[in-house]
Short mmCIF file of C-alpha atoms in Angstrom, two decimals:
data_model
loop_
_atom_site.label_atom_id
_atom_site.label_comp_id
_atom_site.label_asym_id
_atom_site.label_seq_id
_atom_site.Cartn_x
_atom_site.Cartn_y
_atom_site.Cartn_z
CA UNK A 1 -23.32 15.45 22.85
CA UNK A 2 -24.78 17.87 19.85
CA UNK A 3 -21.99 19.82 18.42
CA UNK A 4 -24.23 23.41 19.39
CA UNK A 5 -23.08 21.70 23.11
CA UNK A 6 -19.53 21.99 22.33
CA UNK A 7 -19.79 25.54 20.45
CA UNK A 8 -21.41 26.85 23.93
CA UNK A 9 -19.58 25.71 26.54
CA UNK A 10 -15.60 25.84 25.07
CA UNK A 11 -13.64 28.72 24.08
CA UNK A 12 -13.78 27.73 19.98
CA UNK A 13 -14.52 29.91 17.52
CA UNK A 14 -16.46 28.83 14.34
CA UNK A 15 -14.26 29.65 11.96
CA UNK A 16 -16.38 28.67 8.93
CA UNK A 17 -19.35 30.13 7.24
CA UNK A 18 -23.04 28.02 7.62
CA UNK A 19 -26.59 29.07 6.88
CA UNK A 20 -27.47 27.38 9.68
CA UNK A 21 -24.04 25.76 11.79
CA UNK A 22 -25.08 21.96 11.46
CA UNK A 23 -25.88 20.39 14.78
CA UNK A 24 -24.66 16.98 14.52
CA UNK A 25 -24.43 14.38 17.12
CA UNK A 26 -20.98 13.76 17.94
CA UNK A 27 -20.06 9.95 18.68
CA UNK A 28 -16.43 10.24 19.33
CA UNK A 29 -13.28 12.31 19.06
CA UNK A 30 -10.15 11.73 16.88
CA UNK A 31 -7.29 13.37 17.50
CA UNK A 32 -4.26 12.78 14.62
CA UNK A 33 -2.07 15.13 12.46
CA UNK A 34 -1.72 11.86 10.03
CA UNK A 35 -4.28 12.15 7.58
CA UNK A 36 -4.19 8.88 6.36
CA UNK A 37 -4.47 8.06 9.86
CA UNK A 38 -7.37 10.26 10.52
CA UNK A 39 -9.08 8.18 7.06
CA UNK A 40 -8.26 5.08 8.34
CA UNK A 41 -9.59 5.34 11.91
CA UNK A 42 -11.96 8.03 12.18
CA UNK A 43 -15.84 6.82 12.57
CA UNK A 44 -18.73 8.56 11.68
CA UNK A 45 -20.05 11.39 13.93
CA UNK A 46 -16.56 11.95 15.17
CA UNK A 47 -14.81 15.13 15.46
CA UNK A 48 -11.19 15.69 14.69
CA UNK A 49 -8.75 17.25 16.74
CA UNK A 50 -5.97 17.94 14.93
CA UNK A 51 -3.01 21.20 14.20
CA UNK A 52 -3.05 20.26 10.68
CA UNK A 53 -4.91 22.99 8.63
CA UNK A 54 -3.93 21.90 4.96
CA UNK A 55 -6.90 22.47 2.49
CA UNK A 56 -6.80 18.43 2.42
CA UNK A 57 -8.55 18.21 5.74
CA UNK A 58 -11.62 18.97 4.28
CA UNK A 59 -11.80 16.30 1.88
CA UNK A 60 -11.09 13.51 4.80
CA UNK A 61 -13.65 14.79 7.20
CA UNK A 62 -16.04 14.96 4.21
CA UNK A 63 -14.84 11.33 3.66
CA UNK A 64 -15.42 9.82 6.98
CA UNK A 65 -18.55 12.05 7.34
CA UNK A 66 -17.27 13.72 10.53
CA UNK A 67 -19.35 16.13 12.73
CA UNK A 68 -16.71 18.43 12.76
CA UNK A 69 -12.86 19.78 12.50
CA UNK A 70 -11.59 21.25 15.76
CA UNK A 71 -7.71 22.74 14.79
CA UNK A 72 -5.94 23.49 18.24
CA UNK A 73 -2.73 25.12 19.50
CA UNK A 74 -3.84 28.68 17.50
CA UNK A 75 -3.19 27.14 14.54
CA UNK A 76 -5.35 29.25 11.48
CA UNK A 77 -6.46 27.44 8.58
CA UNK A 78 -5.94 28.49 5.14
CA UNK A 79 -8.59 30.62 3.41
CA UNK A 80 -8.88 27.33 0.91
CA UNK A 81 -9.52 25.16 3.46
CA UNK A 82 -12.16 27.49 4.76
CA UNK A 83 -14.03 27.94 2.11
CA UNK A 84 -14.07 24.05 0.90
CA UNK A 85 -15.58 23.33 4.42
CA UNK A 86 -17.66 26.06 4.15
CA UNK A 87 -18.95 24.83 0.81
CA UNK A 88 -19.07 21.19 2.49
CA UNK A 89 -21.09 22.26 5.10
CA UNK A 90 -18.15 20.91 7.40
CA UNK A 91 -17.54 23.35 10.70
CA UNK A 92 -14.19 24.26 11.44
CA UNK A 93 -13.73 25.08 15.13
CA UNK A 94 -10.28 27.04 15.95
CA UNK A 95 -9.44 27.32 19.60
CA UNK A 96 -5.90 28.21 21.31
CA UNK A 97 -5.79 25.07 23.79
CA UNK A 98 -3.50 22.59 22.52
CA UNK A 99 -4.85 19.29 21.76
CA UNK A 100 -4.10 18.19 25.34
CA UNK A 101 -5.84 20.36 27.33
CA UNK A 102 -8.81 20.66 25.00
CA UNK A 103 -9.32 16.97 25.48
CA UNK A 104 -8.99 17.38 29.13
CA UNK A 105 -11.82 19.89 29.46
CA UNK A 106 -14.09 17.71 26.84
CA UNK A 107 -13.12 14.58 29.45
CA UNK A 108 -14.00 16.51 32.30
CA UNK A 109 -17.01 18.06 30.86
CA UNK A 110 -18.80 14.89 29.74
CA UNK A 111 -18.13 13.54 33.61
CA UNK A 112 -20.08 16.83 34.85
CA UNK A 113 -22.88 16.46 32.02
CA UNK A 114 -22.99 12.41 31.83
CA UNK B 1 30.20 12.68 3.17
CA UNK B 2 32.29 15.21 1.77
CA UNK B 3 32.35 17.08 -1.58
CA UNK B 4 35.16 15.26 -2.63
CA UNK B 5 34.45 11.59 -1.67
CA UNK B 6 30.61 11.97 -2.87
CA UNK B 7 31.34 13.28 -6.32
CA UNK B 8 34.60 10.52 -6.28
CA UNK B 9 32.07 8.19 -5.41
CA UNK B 10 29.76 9.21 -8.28
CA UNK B 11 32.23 8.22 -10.34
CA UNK B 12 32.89 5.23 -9.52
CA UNK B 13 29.37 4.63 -9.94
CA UNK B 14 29.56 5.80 -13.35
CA UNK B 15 26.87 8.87 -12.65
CA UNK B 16 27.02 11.59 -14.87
CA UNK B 17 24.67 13.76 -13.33
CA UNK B 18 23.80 14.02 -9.49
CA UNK B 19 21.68 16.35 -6.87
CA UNK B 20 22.81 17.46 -3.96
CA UNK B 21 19.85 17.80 -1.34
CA UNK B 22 20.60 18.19 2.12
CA UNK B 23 17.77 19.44 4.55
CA UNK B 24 16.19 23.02 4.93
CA UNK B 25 19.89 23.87 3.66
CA UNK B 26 22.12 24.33 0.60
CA UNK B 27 24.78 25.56 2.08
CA UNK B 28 27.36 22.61 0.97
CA UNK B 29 25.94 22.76 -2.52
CA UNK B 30 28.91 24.78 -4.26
CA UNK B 31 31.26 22.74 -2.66
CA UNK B 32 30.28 20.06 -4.41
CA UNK B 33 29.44 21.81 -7.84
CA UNK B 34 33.02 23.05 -7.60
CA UNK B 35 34.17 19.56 -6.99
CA UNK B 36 32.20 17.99 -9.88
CA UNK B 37 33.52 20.84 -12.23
CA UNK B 38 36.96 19.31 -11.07
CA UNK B 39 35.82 15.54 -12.21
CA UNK B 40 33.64 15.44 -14.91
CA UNK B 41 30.34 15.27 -12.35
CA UNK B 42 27.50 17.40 -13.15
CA UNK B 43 25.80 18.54 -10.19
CA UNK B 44 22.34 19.61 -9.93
CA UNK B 45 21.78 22.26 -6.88
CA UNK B 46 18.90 21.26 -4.77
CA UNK B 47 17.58 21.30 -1.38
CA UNK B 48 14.83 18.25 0.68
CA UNK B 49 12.54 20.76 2.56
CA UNK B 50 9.86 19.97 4.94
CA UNK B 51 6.56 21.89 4.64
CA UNK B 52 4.38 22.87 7.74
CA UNK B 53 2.50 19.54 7.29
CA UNK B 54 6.05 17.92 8.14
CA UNK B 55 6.39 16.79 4.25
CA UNK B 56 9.13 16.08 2.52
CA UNK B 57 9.84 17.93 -0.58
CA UNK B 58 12.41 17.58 -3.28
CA UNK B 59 13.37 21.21 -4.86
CA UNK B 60 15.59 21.32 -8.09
CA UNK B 61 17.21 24.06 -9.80
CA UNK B 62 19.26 25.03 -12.57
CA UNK B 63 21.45 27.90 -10.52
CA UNK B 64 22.83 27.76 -7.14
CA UNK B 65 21.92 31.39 -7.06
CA UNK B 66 18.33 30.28 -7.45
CA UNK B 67 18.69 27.89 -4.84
CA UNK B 68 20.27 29.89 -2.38
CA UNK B 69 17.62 33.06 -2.72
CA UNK B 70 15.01 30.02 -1.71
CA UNK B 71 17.65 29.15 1.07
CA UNK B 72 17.17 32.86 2.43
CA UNK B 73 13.09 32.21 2.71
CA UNK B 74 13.84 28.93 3.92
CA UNK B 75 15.82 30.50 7.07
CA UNK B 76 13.48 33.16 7.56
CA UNK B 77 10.80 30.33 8.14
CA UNK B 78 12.34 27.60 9.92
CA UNK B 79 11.81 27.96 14.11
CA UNK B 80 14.82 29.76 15.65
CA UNK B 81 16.17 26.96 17.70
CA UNK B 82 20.24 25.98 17.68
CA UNK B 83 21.27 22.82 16.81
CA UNK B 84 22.16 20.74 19.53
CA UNK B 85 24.88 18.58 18.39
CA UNK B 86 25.01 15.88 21.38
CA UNK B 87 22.18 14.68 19.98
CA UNK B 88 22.06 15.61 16.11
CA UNK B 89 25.57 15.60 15.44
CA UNK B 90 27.67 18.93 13.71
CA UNK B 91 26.05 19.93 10.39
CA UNK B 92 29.07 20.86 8.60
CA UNK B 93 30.39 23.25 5.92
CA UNK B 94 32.86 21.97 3.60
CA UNK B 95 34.63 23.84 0.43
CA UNK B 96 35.42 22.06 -2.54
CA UNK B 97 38.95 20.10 -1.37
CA UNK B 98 37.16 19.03 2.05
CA UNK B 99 38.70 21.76 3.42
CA UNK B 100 36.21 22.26 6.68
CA UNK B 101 34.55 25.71 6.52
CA UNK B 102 32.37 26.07 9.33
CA UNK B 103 29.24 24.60 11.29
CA UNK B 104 25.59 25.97 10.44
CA UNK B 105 24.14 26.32 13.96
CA UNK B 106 20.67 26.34 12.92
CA UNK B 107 18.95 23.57 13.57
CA UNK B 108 18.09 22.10 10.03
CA UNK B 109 15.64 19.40 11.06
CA UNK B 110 12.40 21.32 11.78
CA UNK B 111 9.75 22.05 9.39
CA UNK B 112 9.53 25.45 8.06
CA UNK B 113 6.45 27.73 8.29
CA UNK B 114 5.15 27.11 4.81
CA UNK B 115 2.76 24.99 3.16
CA UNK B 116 3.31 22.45 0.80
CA UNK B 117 1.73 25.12 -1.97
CA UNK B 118 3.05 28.36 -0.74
CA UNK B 119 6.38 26.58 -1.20
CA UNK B 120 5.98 24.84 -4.96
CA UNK B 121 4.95 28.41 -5.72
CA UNK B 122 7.79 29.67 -4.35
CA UNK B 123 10.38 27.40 -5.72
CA UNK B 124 8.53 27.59 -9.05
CA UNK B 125 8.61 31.01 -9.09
CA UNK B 126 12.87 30.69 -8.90
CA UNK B 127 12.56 28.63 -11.92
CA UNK B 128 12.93 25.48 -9.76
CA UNK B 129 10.82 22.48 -9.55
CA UNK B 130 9.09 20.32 -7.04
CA UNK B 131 8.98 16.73 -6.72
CA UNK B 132 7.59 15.19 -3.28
CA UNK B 133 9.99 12.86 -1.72
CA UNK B 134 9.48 8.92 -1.18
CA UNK B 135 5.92 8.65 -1.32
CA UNK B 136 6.32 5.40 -0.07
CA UNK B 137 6.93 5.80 2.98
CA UNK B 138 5.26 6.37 6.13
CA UNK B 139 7.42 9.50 7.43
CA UNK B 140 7.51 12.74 5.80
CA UNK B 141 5.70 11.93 3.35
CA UNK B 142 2.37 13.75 1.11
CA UNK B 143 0.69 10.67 1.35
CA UNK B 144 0.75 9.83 5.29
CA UNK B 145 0.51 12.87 5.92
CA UNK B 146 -1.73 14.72 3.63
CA UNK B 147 -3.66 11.25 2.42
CA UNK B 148 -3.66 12.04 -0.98
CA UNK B 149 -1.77 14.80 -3.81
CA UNK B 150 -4.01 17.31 -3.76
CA UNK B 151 -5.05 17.72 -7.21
CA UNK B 152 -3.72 20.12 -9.82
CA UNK B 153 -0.82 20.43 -7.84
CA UNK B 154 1.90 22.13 -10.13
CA UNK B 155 4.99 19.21 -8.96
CA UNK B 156 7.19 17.81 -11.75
CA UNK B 157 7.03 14.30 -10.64
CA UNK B 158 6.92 12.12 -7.26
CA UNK B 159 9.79 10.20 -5.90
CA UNK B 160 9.56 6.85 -4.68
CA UNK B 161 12.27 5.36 -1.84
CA UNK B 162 15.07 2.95 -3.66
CA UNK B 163 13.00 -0.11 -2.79
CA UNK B 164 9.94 0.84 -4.10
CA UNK B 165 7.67 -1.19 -6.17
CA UNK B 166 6.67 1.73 -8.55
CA UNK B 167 4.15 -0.19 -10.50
CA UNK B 168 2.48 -1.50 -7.33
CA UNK B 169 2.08 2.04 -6.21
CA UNK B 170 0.75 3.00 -9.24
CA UNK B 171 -2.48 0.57 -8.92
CA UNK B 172 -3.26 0.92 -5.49
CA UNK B 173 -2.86 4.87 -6.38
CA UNK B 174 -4.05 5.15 -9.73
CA UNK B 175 -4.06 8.48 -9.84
CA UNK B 176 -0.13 8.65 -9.16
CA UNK B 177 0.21 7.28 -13.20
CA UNK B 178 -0.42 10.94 -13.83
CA UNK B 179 3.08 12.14 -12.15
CA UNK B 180 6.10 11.09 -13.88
CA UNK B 181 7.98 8.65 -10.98
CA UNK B 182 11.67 9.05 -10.39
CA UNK B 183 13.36 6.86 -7.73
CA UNK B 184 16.85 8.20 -5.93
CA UNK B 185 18.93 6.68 -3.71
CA UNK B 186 18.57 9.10 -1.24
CA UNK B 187 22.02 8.23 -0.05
CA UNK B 188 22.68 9.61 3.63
CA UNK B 189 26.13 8.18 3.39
CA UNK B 190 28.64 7.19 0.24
CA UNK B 191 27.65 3.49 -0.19
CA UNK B 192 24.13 4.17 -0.51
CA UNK B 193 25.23 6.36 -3.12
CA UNK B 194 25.28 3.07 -5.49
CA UNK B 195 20.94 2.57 -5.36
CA UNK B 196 20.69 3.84 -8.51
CA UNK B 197 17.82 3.06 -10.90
CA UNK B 198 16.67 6.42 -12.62
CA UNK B 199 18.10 7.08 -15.98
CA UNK B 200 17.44 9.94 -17.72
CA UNK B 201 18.08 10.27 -21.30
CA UNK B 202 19.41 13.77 -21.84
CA UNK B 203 21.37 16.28 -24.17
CA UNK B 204 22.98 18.25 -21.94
CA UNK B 205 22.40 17.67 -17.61
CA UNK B 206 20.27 20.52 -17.29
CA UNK B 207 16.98 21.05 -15.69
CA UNK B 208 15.12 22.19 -18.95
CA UNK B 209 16.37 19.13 -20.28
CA UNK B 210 15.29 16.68 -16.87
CA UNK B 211 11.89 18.40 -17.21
CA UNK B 212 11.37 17.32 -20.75
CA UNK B 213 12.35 13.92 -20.10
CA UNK B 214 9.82 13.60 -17.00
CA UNK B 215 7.57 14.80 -19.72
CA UNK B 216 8.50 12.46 -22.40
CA UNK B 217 9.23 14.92 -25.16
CA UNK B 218 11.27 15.23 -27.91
CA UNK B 219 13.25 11.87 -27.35
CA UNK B 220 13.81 12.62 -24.21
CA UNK B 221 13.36 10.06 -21.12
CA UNK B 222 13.16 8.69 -17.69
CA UNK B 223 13.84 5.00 -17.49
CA UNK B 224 13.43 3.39 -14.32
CA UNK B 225 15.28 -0.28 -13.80
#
């Protein structure tokens, strides 16, 4: 799925700033508040689902060359972290469904759009 | 562990200087001031606090009063839930004879709604200092949790858990030989009180005098054994 796909059709709000929002093809979805987990195990492509909104973030998505950073639950990330990602070119999506259910609807989507 | 037995206990260990630094609280911390004025223990007032990324941070200062106007921000940011002693146990409140005081219902265990730089600035700003607690390990901790220290971070050293191998840390983290490393027993109970292998080299057990050994300067040292 292109990450334009997942801006359309969930309630997420870009929270960063982009030229252009990068549409990357997302391969897979992490979902960790470790981020030495998140470095560890997260493939390219991925995005990151995650409540964590530390400045920090930025630098492992940037890392592992993820598609993008989707912080959950209502959580807001710091004006730091926004503006590294924005600087990375890294999207940070906020939304208000926890983790859970935002997984639930991305399960349930990809079964309706396979 | 009670203000009597712990500074009784430092004793017998032959410390001179000790910190007190119970979780989210300092409530207990003149207690045992009061009780090291009695024996000849100088107590350092401090407080382990965890951040909203669920780290674990060491706080220092040179004044309770210091310590207990961060205690007051502390409170106002932890989550409003009651302890629940069935399963946590009674956190305490002790005067300096052991003479019971009082329970603090607040749950203590939470993290509070602060970041691991709003509070370094504001412990800094009470003339404390920061020092992230055992980096070693896999809970709590900046490293697990955050992956790295983010740079320029204003902490006055990191603390490794009493079985760490401090040298080994230092090359798989080279960047950690820029922190001065302290190691503490982190004693939860009195005979852990006796891991013990920081020494600093001081004039007087102050915290102007701590920070100048973490720096190095004028004679002063840390020596780790």
């Amino acid at each position: 799925m292109k990450l334009s796909k997942l801006i359309e059709n969930f309630p997420v709000k870009v929270a960063t700033q982009h030229e252009i929002i990068p549409d990357y093809d997302i391969t897979g979805g992490i979902s960790s508040d470790l981020l030495s987990y998140v470095m560890a195990n997260a493939k390219e492509g991925n995005i990151w689902i995650t409540i964590q909104t530390h400045p920090n973030i930025v630098a492992v998505a940037s890392l592992t060359n993820l598609a993008a950073i989707i912080i959950v639950g209502g959580a807001q990330p710091d004006q730091d972290t926004l503006s590294r990602a924005s600087q990375e070119d890294i999207p940070i999506l906020t939304t208000d469904l926890p983790a859970y259910e935002f997984i639930l609807r991305m399960a349930a989507f990809g079964k309706d759009n396979a | 562990m009670t203000p009597q037995n712990i500074v009784r206990m430092a004793k017998l260990n032959h410390n001179e200087l000790i910190a007190v630094t119970d979780h989210n609280s300092g409530e207990n911390v003149s207690a045992v001031m009061g009780a090291g004025a009695e024996h000849g223990v100088a107590v350092l007032p401090g407080m382990e606090v965890q951040s909203r990324e669920d780290i674990h941070l060491l706080c220092y200062f040179d004044r309770i009063d210091d310590l207990l106007s961060w205690q007051e921000i502390v409170y106002g940011k932890l989550p409003p839930i009651e302890n629940k002693e069935e399963l946590f146990g009674p956190q305490l409140l002790f005067d300096s004879r052991d003479r019971e005081l009082g329970k603090n219902n607040r749950l203590l265990l939470n993290g509070i709604d602060l970041s691991l730089e709003e509070i370094i600035e504001e412990v800094n700003f009470r003339k404390g200092i920061c020092v992230p607690a055992h980096i070693d390990r896999r809970a709590y901790s900046v490293l697990e949790h955050l992956g790295f220290i983010p740079s320029g971070l204003p902490i006055a050293a990191v603390e490794g858990s009493r079985a760490v191998d401090v040298h080994g840390m230092q090359r798989k983290y080279p960047y950690l030989t820029a922190y001065p490393f302290i190691v503490s027993s982190d004693a939860h109970n009195l005979e852990e009180m006796v891991f013990n292998r920081t020494y600093f080299y001081l004039m007087e057990p102050t915290l102007d005098e701590i920070c100048l050994a973490l720096r190095g300067k004028e004679g002063r040292k840390v020596v780790i054994v």
